[in-house]
């Protein structure tokens, strides 16, 4: 192997791997993973391993990226329950959207007709948190401990009061 | 002929740079599209240089599969963007 260009091509692989490691957003990292797969296929083909290059292109670029895209899409989401009559974009929802963007989550508002169905949805794990109006203020209840910690630091008490509801006891009863 | 390949490697660095420094997801997808095409073309050039048609066939498959994977991923990301609104 005397060709000089081989060294340049092989040097691209750690470069793109470093780019992948430095990504923080999971979706962006997925796209860079596809890019890494393309460069790995190039390196394999240049070094004479055509079969490995073919496998890398099939699995690395197409299959794993597509499967992980579906996994990211179905997991990194905050489903937030709200009553149908106060679905308009208030300050709370604007703030929540900003917090979700900061943590690379998607924010999805799901409206319910009354208070009972909101609580039932939280118990059945359809939503992670919900907010309802109490006097002039909002009251937010969440069943995820980590979400409670994030919201506690980011949201001021003047906008909403916050409660953590532990559902593990009720789950054990089932 | 080595000069041509080294020029191709340098052009490959441009989308790598844009893919890393732009925060928009579609910019990254564009970088991915150009890089998957460029790497496949480089494999094709190398296969012609070495007169090795096994690598040439792999290059064609990499070219088509790379584009197919890109389209699948683009559709998934597009659906994600629509859900946000």
mmCIF file with all atom_site columns, C-alpha atoms in Angstrom, chain A residues 57, chain B residues 33 35-41 43-44 56-69:
data_model
loop_
_atom_site.group_PDB
_atom_site.id
_atom_site.type_symbol
_atom_site.label_atom_id
_atom_site.label_alt_id
_atom_site.label_comp_id
_atom_site.label_asym_id
_atom_site.label_entity_id
_atom_site.label_seq_id
_atom_site.pdbx_PDB_ins_code
_atom_site.Cartn_x
_atom_site.Cartn_y
_atom_site.Cartn_z
_atom_site.occupancy
_atom_site.B_iso_or_equiv
_atom_site.pdbx_formal_charge
_atom_site.auth_seq_id
_atom_site.auth_comp_id
_atom_site.auth_asym_id
_atom_site.auth_atom_id
_atom_site.pdbx_PDB_model_num
ATOM 1  C CA . UNK A 1 57 ? -23.162 0.820  4.072  1.00 0.00 ? 57 UNK A CA 1
ATOM 2  C CA . UNK B 2 33 ? -26.288 13.765 1.345  1.00 0.00 ? 33 UNK B CA 1
ATOM 3  C CA . UNK B 2 35 ? -20.794 13.171 1.715  1.00 0.00 ? 35 UNK B CA 1
ATOM 4  C CA . UNK B 2 36 ? -22.573 9.884  0.969  1.00 0.00 ? 36 UNK B CA 1
ATOM 5  C CA . UNK B 2 37 ? -22.537 10.783 -2.751 1.00 0.00 ? 37 UNK B CA 1
ATOM 6  C CA . UNK B 2 38 ? -18.911 11.926 -2.680 1.00 0.00 ? 38 UNK B CA 1
ATOM 7  C CA . UNK B 2 39 ? -17.622 8.852  -0.845 1.00 0.00 ? 39 UNK B CA 1
ATOM 8  C CA . UNK B 2 40 ? -19.403 6.578  -3.322 1.00 0.00 ? 40 UNK B CA 1
ATOM 9  C CA . UNK B 2 41 ? -17.877 8.509  -6.237 1.00 0.00 ? 41 UNK B CA 1
ATOM 10 C CA . UNK B 2 43 ? -14.854 4.443  -4.267 1.00 0.00 ? 43 UNK B CA 1
ATOM 11 C CA . UNK B 2 44 ? -15.831 4.330  -7.971 1.00 0.00 ? 44 UNK B CA 1
ATOM 12 C CA . UNK B 2 56 ? -16.892 -0.876 -8.351 1.00 0.00 ? 56 UNK B CA 1
ATOM 13 C CA . UNK B 2 57 ? -20.017 -2.945 -7.691 1.00 0.00 ? 57 UNK B CA 1
ATOM 14 C CA . UNK B 2 58 ? -19.766 -2.083 -3.985 1.00 0.00 ? 58 UNK B CA 1
ATOM 15 C CA . UNK B 2 59 ? -19.540 1.619  -4.913 1.00 0.00 ? 59 UNK B CA 1
ATOM 16 C CA . UNK B 2 60 ? -22.770 1.408  -6.911 1.00 0.00 ? 60 UNK B CA 1
ATOM 17 C CA . UNK B 2 61 ? -24.563 -0.341 -4.038 1.00 0.00 ? 61 UNK B CA 1
ATOM 18 C CA . UNK B 2 62 ? -23.201 2.182  -1.506 1.00 0.00 ? 62 UNK B CA 1
ATOM 19 C CA . UNK B 2 63 ? -24.434 5.023  -3.745 1.00 0.00 ? 63 UNK B CA 1
ATOM 20 C CA . UNK B 2 64 ? -27.985 3.674  -3.988 1.00 0.00 ? 64 UNK B CA 1
ATOM 21 C CA . UNK B 2 65 ? -28.246 2.515  -0.361 1.00 0.00 ? 65 UNK B CA 1
ATOM 22 C CA . UNK B 2 66 ? -26.845 5.813  0.940  1.00 0.00 ? 66 UNK B CA 1
ATOM 23 C CA . UNK B 2 67 ? -29.538 7.717  -0.931 1.00 0.00 ? 67 UNK B CA 1
ATOM 24 C CA . UNK B 2 68 ? -32.260 5.326  0.223  1.00 0.00 ? 68 UNK B CA 1
ATOM 25 C CA . UNK B 2 69 ? -31.185 5.688  3.856  1.00 0.00 ? 69 UNK B CA 1
#
